[in-house]
XYZ file of C-alpha atoms in Angstrom:
670
model
C 0.557 -0.327 0.016
C 0.940 3.138 -1.176
C 1.404 7.073 0.441
C 0.227 9.397 -1.523
C 3.447 11.120 0.546
C 5.388 8.676 -0.323
C 4.404 8.130 -3.909
C 4.942 12.298 -4.264
C 9.342 11.471 -3.129
C 9.462 8.676 -6.505
C 8.151 10.858 -8.532
C 9.850 14.056 -7.564
C 12.903 11.955 -7.459
C 15.721 13.117 -10.504
C 13.219 14.915 -12.517
C 14.578 18.522 -11.997
C 17.154 19.812 -14.076
C 19.744 22.654 -12.370
C 17.853 25.542 -11.547
C 18.954 28.600 -10.585
C 21.227 29.831 -8.876
C 18.992 32.495 -7.324
C 15.055 30.021 -6.905
C 17.632 28.773 -3.447
C 16.704 24.823 -1.801
C 13.653 26.225 -0.268
C 11.826 26.471 -4.129
C 14.243 23.867 -5.347
C 12.451 21.883 -2.616
C 8.896 23.351 -3.860
C 9.137 22.667 -7.639
C 9.864 19.000 -6.709
C 6.526 19.467 -4.640
C 5.456 19.638 -7.251
C 5.088 16.674 -8.099
C 1.414 16.486 -6.124
C -0.607 18.757 -9.114
C -1.605 15.720 -9.575
C -5.220 14.283 -8.042
C -3.071 11.690 -5.778
C -5.939 9.041 -4.459
C -3.815 8.638 -1.630
C -4.012 4.681 -0.243
C -5.153 6.282 3.508
C -5.882 9.492 5.424
C -5.342 9.213 9.217
C -6.473 11.908 11.697
C -8.993 13.115 13.536
C -11.800 9.691 13.763
C -15.474 9.769 12.304
C -18.327 8.243 13.120
C -18.987 5.723 10.333
C -22.743 6.703 8.488
C -25.222 4.184 8.468
C -26.613 3.703 4.505
C -27.533 1.007 2.504
C -26.546 -2.174 1.355
C -27.902 -1.394 -2.592
C -28.660 1.450 -3.919
C -31.325 3.370 -3.530
C -33.808 3.972 -5.503
C -33.047 7.112 -6.508
C -29.513 5.306 -7.568
C -31.561 2.178 -9.470
C -33.852 4.688 -11.214
C -30.596 6.670 -12.186
C -28.817 2.997 -13.728
C -31.693 1.508 -15.316
C -32.284 4.659 -17.460
C -28.997 4.386 -18.669
C -29.948 3.157 -22.136
C -33.291 6.290 -22.625
C -31.040 8.513 -25.068
C -30.224 9.415 -27.903
C -26.789 9.948 -29.371
C -24.776 12.194 -30.805
C -25.244 14.350 -27.672
C -24.666 18.674 -28.257
C -24.760 21.513 -26.534
C -27.735 24.022 -25.166
C -26.599 27.202 -23.397
C -24.979 25.670 -20.238
C -26.774 22.006 -21.083
C -25.523 19.173 -22.965
C -28.710 17.637 -24.668
C -29.275 14.278 -26.901
C -30.559 14.119 -29.823
C -33.757 14.947 -29.219
C -33.079 18.277 -27.585
C -33.397 16.442 -23.914
C -31.191 17.309 -21.594
C -28.323 14.411 -20.745
C -27.133 14.908 -17.846
C -22.546 13.746 -17.354
C -23.675 11.240 -13.972
C -19.479 9.746 -14.828
C -17.103 7.815 -13.824
C -13.505 8.004 -14.546
C -12.137 4.162 -15.398
C -7.717 4.473 -15.605
C -6.025 2.536 -16.529
C -5.127 2.899 -20.049
C -3.123 6.022 -19.625
C -0.673 4.521 -16.805
C -0.166 3.526 -13.424
C 3.581 3.316 -13.122
C 5.299 6.772 -10.690
C 8.165 7.033 -12.952
C 10.771 4.816 -11.542
C 11.845 0.821 -11.209
C 10.606 -1.626 -13.047
C 6.864 -1.575 -14.448
C 6.753 -4.738 -13.955
C 6.867 -4.441 -10.464
C 3.566 -3.446 -8.319
C 5.025 -1.642 -5.920
C 6.333 0.520 -8.460
C 2.297 2.126 -9.414
C 0.170 4.243 -8.077
C -1.300 3.287 -4.621
C 0.528 -0.648 -5.451
C -1.966 -1.226 -8.359
C -0.613 -1.923 -11.863
C -3.426 -2.193 -14.778
C -0.759 -3.285 -17.090
C -2.020 -0.656 -19.809
C -5.175 -1.208 -20.029
C -8.294 -0.320 -18.031
C -7.630 -1.321 -14.290
C -9.893 -5.197 -12.843
C -8.853 -6.456 -16.253
C -6.856 -8.726 -14.584
C -9.639 -9.424 -11.868
C -12.908 -9.361 -13.303
C -14.664 -9.951 -16.814
C -15.064 -6.617 -18.446
C -19.530 -7.108 -18.687
C -19.175 -7.564 -14.869
C -17.319 -4.047 -14.265
C -19.206 -1.808 -16.003
C -22.349 -3.720 -14.905
C -21.617 -2.346 -11.842
C -21.302 0.927 -13.316
C -24.489 1.052 -14.068
C -25.704 -0.740 -10.515
C -24.316 2.526 -8.704
C -25.679 4.877 -11.229
C -22.969 6.565 -13.994
C -24.765 7.410 -16.821
C -21.061 7.914 -18.879
C -17.217 6.836 -18.533
C -14.227 9.231 -18.622
C -12.087 6.966 -20.092
C -8.522 8.208 -19.847
C -5.889 6.807 -22.647
C -1.817 8.032 -23.394
C -0.756 9.141 -26.563
C 1.972 6.277 -26.241
C -1.235 3.379 -25.500
C -2.043 4.619 -29.569
C 0.552 3.859 -30.459
C 1.949 1.108 -28.431
C 2.635 -2.112 -30.079
C 3.326 -4.660 -27.768
C 0.799 -7.156 -26.608
C -0.687 -7.011 -23.057
C 0.637 -10.055 -20.975
C -1.623 -11.890 -19.971
C -1.784 -11.533 -16.373
C -3.396 -8.146 -16.961
C -6.243 -9.225 -18.976
C -5.927 -12.594 -16.959
C -10.232 -12.503 -16.210
C -10.643 -11.095 -19.612
C -8.953 -14.230 -21.712
C -10.394 -13.088 -24.772
C -8.099 -9.829 -24.356
C -5.232 -12.249 -24.922
C -3.324 -10.966 -27.071
C -3.920 -7.161 -27.815
C -2.810 -4.172 -27.755
C -3.463 -2.321 -25.342
C -5.487 0.003 -27.694
C -7.110 -3.488 -28.649
C -7.658 -3.775 -25.374
C -8.807 -0.424 -25.201
C -11.435 -1.088 -28.109
C -12.862 -3.345 -26.867
C -13.946 -2.226 -23.472
C -15.578 0.695 -25.150
C -17.218 -1.435 -27.034
C -18.852 -2.749 -23.642
C -19.420 0.637 -22.438
C -21.618 2.021 -25.163
C -23.301 -1.544 -25.689
C -24.264 -1.232 -22.723
C -25.966 2.327 -23.336
C -23.041 4.193 -21.721
C -21.396 7.219 -22.470
C -17.461 7.209 -23.212
C -15.628 10.613 -23.175
C -12.243 9.990 -24.290
C -9.991 11.423 -22.314
C -6.078 12.352 -23.583
C -4.577 12.088 -19.724
C -1.457 12.368 -20.765
C 1.246 12.128 -23.648
C 3.224 8.998 -22.250
C 2.080 5.316 -20.567
C 2.676 6.326 -16.578
C 0.412 7.760 -14.072
C 0.183 11.706 -13.933
C 0.070 14.589 -12.770
C 3.360 16.107 -11.460
C 6.602 17.284 -13.028
C 6.722 13.949 -15.238
C 7.206 14.782 -18.515
C 2.825 14.507 -19.088
C 2.936 18.482 -18.406
C 1.501 19.782 -21.131
C -0.304 18.497 -24.572
C 3.495 19.151 -26.956
C 5.384 18.236 -23.504
C 7.040 15.369 -24.748
C 5.579 15.526 -28.694
C 5.443 17.063 -31.864
C 1.605 19.103 -31.525
C 1.556 17.257 -34.420
C 1.981 14.278 -32.983
C -0.870 14.771 -30.743
C -3.267 16.246 -33.112
C -2.907 13.159 -35.151
C -3.335 11.527 -32.521
C -6.836 12.648 -32.444
C -8.054 12.876 -35.220
C -6.841 8.909 -36.109
C -8.733 8.226 -32.156
C -11.948 10.171 -32.916
C -11.956 8.746 -36.588
C -11.571 5.589 -35.448
C -14.732 5.131 -32.916
C -16.930 7.734 -35.680
C -19.514 4.684 -36.087
C -20.332 4.460 -32.383
C -22.695 7.236 -31.099
C -22.223 6.641 -27.901
C -18.762 7.801 -28.154
C -19.822 11.202 -27.480
C -17.112 13.585 -26.274
C -13.541 14.394 -26.705
C -11.711 15.690 -23.921
C -8.816 17.075 -25.000
C -5.922 16.988 -22.245
C -5.898 16.343 -18.467
C -4.802 19.345 -15.676
C -2.353 21.861 -18.013
C -0.111 23.094 -15.734
C 4.491 23.783 -15.426
C 7.028 22.267 -15.926
C 10.122 22.609 -14.656
C 10.796 26.563 -16.211
C 7.175 27.272 -18.243
C 3.832 27.929 -17.444
C 1.499 26.813 -20.654
C -1.197 30.102 -20.479
C -4.195 31.282 -21.978
C -4.723 33.300 -24.824
C -0.057 34.669 -25.680
C -0.576 32.671 -28.372
C 2.863 30.892 -28.389
C 3.050 26.929 -27.618
C 2.610 27.349 -23.980
C -1.292 28.867 -25.165
C -3.520 26.548 -23.891
C -6.462 28.102 -25.435
C -5.089 28.282 -29.018
C -3.947 24.819 -29.160
C -7.502 23.763 -27.540
C -8.932 25.633 -30.018
C -6.990 24.874 -33.158
C -7.693 20.876 -32.786
C -11.326 21.259 -31.717
C -11.939 22.166 -34.466
C -10.016 20.215 -36.518
C -11.915 17.115 -34.795
C -14.647 18.293 -35.813
C -14.158 19.602 -39.057
C -11.671 16.563 -39.781
C -13.032 13.534 -38.869
C -16.026 13.865 -36.336
C -18.314 16.108 -36.253
C -20.525 14.469 -33.814
C -18.077 14.527 -30.637
C -19.272 16.989 -27.919
C -15.331 18.881 -27.457
C -14.107 19.258 -23.321
C -12.452 22.221 -22.568
C -10.666 21.249 -19.066
C -8.864 24.669 -17.128
C -5.091 25.295 -16.855
C -3.915 23.458 -13.269
C -0.761 24.914 -12.614
C 0.613 28.122 -13.412
C 4.387 29.325 -11.059
C 6.467 28.567 -8.353
C 4.405 26.674 -4.737
C 6.576 28.964 -2.911
C 5.386 31.503 -0.542
C 6.648 34.382 -1.972
C 6.170 33.268 -5.074
C 3.334 33.891 -7.573
C 1.192 30.215 -8.295
C -1.922 29.053 -8.693
C -4.488 26.878 -9.734
C -6.264 28.970 -12.000
C -8.869 26.611 -13.445
C -11.473 28.148 -15.352
C -10.984 31.538 -14.447
C -9.477 32.651 -17.854
C -12.594 31.924 -19.651
C -14.252 34.998 -18.618
C -12.000 36.445 -20.833
C -11.046 34.541 -23.263
C -13.745 31.261 -24.435
C -13.735 29.809 -27.661
C -16.004 29.613 -30.811
C -15.506 26.659 -32.489
C -16.819 25.856 -35.436
C -19.636 24.072 -34.102
C -21.259 26.486 -31.359
C -22.742 23.460 -29.995
C -20.104 21.435 -28.837
C -18.106 23.061 -26.342
C -18.076 21.930 -23.203
C -15.489 23.233 -20.649
C -14.500 20.938 -17.849
C -12.808 21.727 -14.237
C -11.290 19.381 -11.558
C -11.446 19.980 -7.336
C -10.136 17.687 -4.431
C -10.353 18.694 -0.613
C -6.332 18.299 -0.553
C -5.422 21.132 -3.351
C -6.292 24.678 -3.130
C -7.187 27.615 -5.905
C -3.576 28.825 -4.804
C -2.596 25.866 -2.643
C -0.466 22.672 -5.061
C -1.551 19.487 -3.203
C 2.265 19.871 -1.280
C 3.116 18.303 2.343
C 5.614 18.892 4.173
C 8.353 21.232 2.640
C 7.925 23.598 0.040
C 4.565 23.395 1.756
C 2.884 26.701 1.027
C 0.355 28.661 3.682
C -2.349 29.378 1.077
C -5.671 27.565 2.467
C -6.512 24.009 0.572
C -10.433 23.510 -0.625
C -10.703 21.622 2.737
C -10.276 24.574 4.719
C -12.908 27.131 3.586
C -16.136 26.475 5.176
C -19.321 26.218 3.105
C -19.785 29.867 1.762
C -16.172 30.547 0.749
C -15.956 26.797 -0.591
C -18.765 28.425 -2.959
C -17.286 32.099 -3.686
C -14.023 29.837 -4.613
C -15.974 27.531 -6.331
C -17.937 29.813 -7.852
C -15.573 32.237 -9.249
C -13.694 29.661 -10.282
C -15.974 27.021 -12.301
C -19.485 27.557 -12.365
C -19.592 30.646 -13.050
C -19.766 29.471 -16.278
C -22.965 27.886 -15.736
C -24.080 30.352 -14.228
C -24.385 33.566 -15.914
C -26.670 33.603 -19.307
C -26.169 35.007 -22.505
C -22.294 35.276 -22.314
C -19.689 34.834 -25.022
C -18.233 32.155 -21.717
C -21.752 30.154 -20.993
C -21.405 27.319 -21.564
C -21.879 23.386 -19.789
C -19.158 22.425 -16.922
C -17.961 18.685 -15.875
C -16.520 18.691 -13.137
C -14.500 15.615 -14.560
C -12.544 14.734 -11.679
C -13.495 15.056 -7.822
C -12.902 12.302 -5.323
C -12.333 11.367 -1.589
C -10.541 8.698 0.192
C -13.440 5.824 1.495
C -13.239 3.465 4.068
C -9.868 3.964 5.493
C -10.615 8.191 5.070
C -10.985 9.672 8.880
C -10.188 13.137 7.265
C -12.768 15.122 9.869
C -12.135 17.706 7.115
C -12.107 15.736 3.484
C -15.365 14.383 4.744
C -16.746 17.500 5.310
C -15.381 18.643 1.306
C -16.756 16.388 0.308
C -19.969 16.111 1.660
C -20.113 20.482 0.728
C -19.102 20.016 -2.691
C -21.387 16.951 -3.458
C -23.431 19.637 -1.672
C -23.015 22.522 -4.659
C -23.533 19.671 -7.274
C -26.340 19.438 -6.912
C -27.431 22.615 -5.906
C -25.711 24.147 -9.231
C -27.933 20.935 -10.658
C -23.502 20.001 -12.608
C -22.735 17.341 -14.495
C -20.127 15.797 -13.226
C -17.484 12.526 -13.023
C -15.522 10.720 -9.814
C -12.374 9.525 -9.690
C -12.019 6.984 -9.477
C -14.613 3.904 -10.152
C -12.338 1.234 -9.895
C -9.945 -0.085 -7.324
C -8.389 -2.629 -5.613
C -8.558 -3.773 -2.242
C -7.326 -6.923 -0.332
C -9.662 -8.068 2.554
C -11.095 -4.303 2.201
C -7.979 -2.749 2.514
C -6.772 -1.164 -0.502
C -6.313 1.998 -2.308
C -10.480 2.960 -1.151
C -10.642 6.056 -3.172
C -12.199 4.119 -5.744
C -16.825 3.612 -5.620
C -15.599 -0.167 -6.864
C -12.619 -2.568 -6.209
C -12.033 -6.149 -6.803
C -9.566 -8.852 -4.810
C -7.316 -10.959 -6.720
C -9.958 -14.013 -6.056
C -12.238 -11.289 -8.372
C -14.842 -10.295 -4.682
C -15.857 -7.336 -5.697
C -15.940 -4.918 -2.406
C -18.436 -1.288 -3.191
C -19.350 1.288 -2.326
C -22.844 0.539 -1.575
C -21.520 -2.764 0.736
C -22.841 -1.144 3.804
C -19.735 0.223 4.900
C -18.247 2.992 3.277
C -19.391 6.793 4.206
C -19.570 7.645 1.280
C -22.613 6.327 0.222
C -25.106 8.421 1.306
C -23.842 10.747 -0.800
C -23.307 9.587 -3.305
C -26.566 8.038 -4.037
C -27.552 12.029 -2.679
C -25.704 12.994 -6.051
C -27.125 10.973 -8.321
C -30.676 10.578 -7.353
C -30.962 13.911 -7.458
C -33.486 16.342 -8.646
C -32.290 18.043 -11.964
C -33.477 20.013 -15.073
C -35.281 16.532 -17.593
C -36.932 16.415 -20.152
C -36.659 19.282 -23.684
C -34.184 22.278 -23.832
C -35.524 24.471 -26.280
C -32.858 25.963 -28.341
C -31.174 28.812 -26.574
C -29.282 32.462 -28.495
C -25.666 31.769 -29.216
C -22.917 34.767 -28.188
C -19.562 33.643 -30.212
C -16.182 36.198 -29.088
C -14.002 36.774 -32.260
C -10.366 37.194 -31.253
C -7.673 37.436 -34.029
C -5.290 38.203 -31.547
C -2.259 36.394 -33.628
C -3.733 34.868 -36.268
C -6.856 34.068 -38.454
C -10.200 33.143 -36.673
C -11.808 31.737 -39.228
C -14.733 30.192 -37.063
C -17.803 29.234 -39.892
C -16.915 26.205 -42.029
C -18.049 27.888 -45.060
C -15.308 30.613 -44.627
C -13.408 27.889 -44.488
C -14.344 25.783 -47.577
C -13.486 28.802 -49.654
C -10.065 30.829 -50.909
C -8.904 33.386 -48.704
C -10.665 36.503 -48.694
C -7.873 38.617 -47.410
C -4.434 36.983 -48.168
C -2.255 38.520 -45.463
C -4.597 40.115 -42.803
C -5.079 38.378 -39.664
C -9.164 37.426 -40.471
C -12.278 36.587 -37.740
C -15.253 35.024 -39.227
C -18.453 34.141 -37.360
C -19.586 30.940 -37.116
C -22.407 29.438 -39.670
C -25.717 30.745 -38.731
C -24.527 33.943 -36.526
C -24.030 37.254 -37.521
C -21.601 39.858 -36.171
C -23.209 43.001 -33.363
C -20.257 43.454 -31.629
C -16.398 45.114 -31.781
C -13.714 46.718 -30.117
C -12.104 50.480 -30.489
C -8.889 48.038 -30.345
C -7.415 44.447 -29.898
C -9.641 42.983 -32.887
C -12.079 41.789 -31.337
C -15.458 40.742 -32.132
C -19.003 39.579 -31.253
C -21.395 37.317 -32.906
C -24.821 36.375 -32.193
C -28.576 34.633 -34.003
C -29.889 36.652 -31.414
C -33.581 36.842 -32.492
C -33.385 35.814 -36.278
C -32.225 32.240 -36.004
C -29.596 31.221 -39.191
C -29.223 34.636 -41.474
C -27.818 33.298 -44.130
C -29.488 32.235 -47.251
C -28.283 29.593 -48.945
C -27.595 30.475 -52.118
C -25.330 33.503 -52.986
C -21.265 34.201 -52.287
C -19.881 36.206 -49.797
C -18.296 39.537 -51.042
C -15.292 41.070 -49.501
C -15.292 45.750 -48.828
C -13.070 47.271 -49.294
C -13.397 50.727 -50.071
C -17.706 52.783 -49.611
C -18.658 51.574 -53.018
C -21.944 51.119 -51.088
C -21.941 54.130 -49.504
C -25.149 55.780 -51.027
C -25.268 59.261 -52.002
C -26.614 60.899 -48.951
C -26.568 58.572 -46.609
C -22.422 59.674 -44.900
C -23.391 58.061 -41.558
C -19.782 58.413 -40.206
C -18.752 61.696 -41.799
C -15.165 62.639 -42.652
C -14.865 58.862 -41.994
C -14.125 56.068 -44.274
C -16.686 53.877 -43.813
C -16.190 49.874 -45.346
C -20.394 49.092 -44.949
C -22.023 46.644 -47.163
C -24.254 46.439 -50.540
C -28.256 46.366 -49.522
C -29.825 42.934 -48.350
C -26.550 42.005 -46.738
C -24.764 41.737 -42.997
C -21.562 42.044 -41.419
C -20.638 38.197 -40.854
C -16.697 38.944 -40.250
C -13.407 41.142 -41.071
C -9.960 41.451 -41.134
C -6.882 43.252 -39.726
C -3.621 44.187 -40.594
C -2.088 44.484 -37.033
C -4.301 46.674 -35.580
C -6.039 47.978 -38.744
C -9.313 47.394 -40.322
C -8.684 45.935 -43.605
C -11.978 44.050 -44.681
C -15.557 43.913 -43.211
C -17.153 40.622 -45.675
C -21.019 40.754 -45.934
C -22.485 38.014 -46.400
C -25.982 37.015 -48.539
C -29.619 37.612 -46.045
C -32.773 36.206 -46.876
C -35.340 37.957 -48.265
C -37.243 39.928 -45.630
C -34.704 39.690 -42.698
C -33.099 43.021 -43.032
C -33.951 46.027 -44.106
C -33.127 48.126 -47.657
C -32.219 52.127 -47.469
C -30.173 54.563 -46.013
C -31.453 53.650 -42.942
C -29.719 52.987 -39.717
C -28.037 54.645 -37.093
C -24.273 55.766 -36.015
C -22.702 53.614 -32.820
C -19.284 55.535 -32.041
C -16.947 53.399 -29.525
C -14.048 55.401 -29.751
C -14.063 57.049 -26.766
C -15.913 54.574 -24.298
C -18.566 51.944 -23.956
C -21.336 52.136 -26.558
C -23.482 48.431 -25.768
C -26.685 50.069 -24.647
C -28.726 49.452 -21.776
C -28.533 45.959 -21.005
C -25.521 44.665 -23.553
C -26.033 40.623 -23.997
C -22.898 39.375 -24.341
C -21.157 40.004 -22.172
C -17.265 41.400 -21.735
C -16.026 40.972 -25.404
C -12.953 42.615 -25.012
C -11.783 43.443 -21.075
C -9.956 46.875 -20.830
C -11.031 48.028 -24.618
C -14.164 50.235 -25.555
C -16.419 48.732 -27.447
C -19.394 49.383 -29.627
C -22.738 46.745 -29.877
C -25.642 47.229 -32.135
C -29.109 46.098 -29.935
C -30.602 42.903 -30.349
C -32.721 43.670 -33.196
C -30.477 44.811 -35.093
C -27.939 43.944 -37.714
C -24.275 45.712 -38.703
C -24.030 46.806 -42.328
C -20.944 48.785 -41.978
C -18.124 49.615 -40.316
C -15.890 53.269 -39.696
C -12.791 53.906 -39.348
C -10.797 57.464 -40.045
C -6.761 56.955 -41.078
C -5.795 60.490 -40.023
C -2.237 61.591 -39.016
C -2.032 59.640 -34.635
C -5.043 57.282 -35.629
C -4.026 53.387 -36.469
C -7.348 52.640 -38.371
C -8.886 51.033 -35.564
C -12.596 50.559 -35.238
C -14.734 53.229 -34.300
C -18.129 53.345 -34.839
C -20.176 50.565 -36.751
C -23.202 51.025 -38.714
C -26.334 49.357 -37.655
C -29.938 48.587 -39.483
C -33.019 46.911 -38.318
C -33.986 43.439 -39.106
C -37.664 43.377 -39.846
């Protein structure tokens, strides 16, 4: 049995190259303890004793009904505002668990054959854990029994390319899987899960097949492999399961975090930019491999050096407020976050040397915890009609079971479950499967099997988590049809093209050498920033406005400004022809280069000289109660009303001006 502290020491050893002298020994020790950034499931924890709750020995009626309803949904899944829905438009709540193992359990030192060198002594053998102890059908049936309707299934990039057959021992309880590669075993597990009516979310957990998540070569999607390999592997996996409609999601990468030298970032445009990398591969999956998949983007898990006095923290989804994704299909984005009691908004989870004085999540009062959780993640679902509004899937959370006696850890779990219920959140417990011997082992799992194949589960009567788990899987929440909602989308051509229109991606470059931004198909431009090149799109009040016929037109001059229709005197006006609306724009540096004008169906937009000028060169001009959220934080912004469309953009070329947008020409929809 391996403690979390022992696991940290082994994983941190010899991983770091010499660091600059100014950091000092304390900083180096703390950097080594970055290896504790992962949600490591301790085998046991012992502090103040907490009485064991009396719980039912079998699932509650609510949990059982959830399990029995696992097949009552129609693939594929998509999103409507903050909700995930099935193909019939009915809410599909992800009541998920993580079935780990295929991404690796080896701690990174010593022989991979020795169980002691694997996390908590559990050697998965490069396949989902437990296949050596129980038939896959029995394991999957256990998931349904405890109320799970979906499974997050981690894999590594190494697994995708690993041609070595798994050992017979790794699949001892599933002899039909002998001689297969890890990927072929993964295939069989996917098939068993979806065949039982469960949804599967593919999760790229690591680059290499080893335990996650410290300074281990798996910190970023491109830490130990080229970004091209990462993207190609995702296209391969998305295509591989394209015909299985119950493979519903692509969870792009797990717990993006700092390595020895560098932090990941959200929007700087370099090779550490997680926002840009996830945006690009998400679009590629949807356009080149499998248009049915949900694209799951996790926030940043850690930046900075965990030493008091050094900047450090867990950004999670906070950057989304100022910079959100706009995929080529606006109904496919899901954001994700992880929470564990022993970490915190500025606490890495380290213990002993290098531990900072920052509070852990378990140190907060219930009210403080709610405030922190909402700030870090839950605002994405709570705030409607924003460019960032989307479902949030808490794709990892968990706590020790029978041997967890830490009162704070237990209280945190109860409080966290309460918040999941309160917010009607989608969730995935970590982990579903573990080992036990004589009812002792890595107690974090909800289901355990011993070496003789005997199962121990959360509902066996001696697991204090059972009551909370029953509350969670059986909680009342939104069900039934979710009506289509207005979409609000940010355009951010900060460092390159940001073309969210599949139609425009299929056409030639409409302004070679310029950076281009185009609204998703079915949306129109409604807002622009004076500086910074950001834009806001929506389908508010009209639904899809583009006509089926007629190609887009690029306008770079005043050819369509009618005599007597000078709506921005002394300024250069890029105006669409009558019957067209602005769906995109191009910029060179900070300067406006052109506007992209799309054809509208007859009777949708007005024509002629009518309209109004919205100036935003000296302050915000967005109306009394603008929707869409702050799409260009810290910049002046202009926005047409919900019942208008942008017909033109004005700028000035006078001395001292950067030719940035100064005014919008807004016309009424009919």
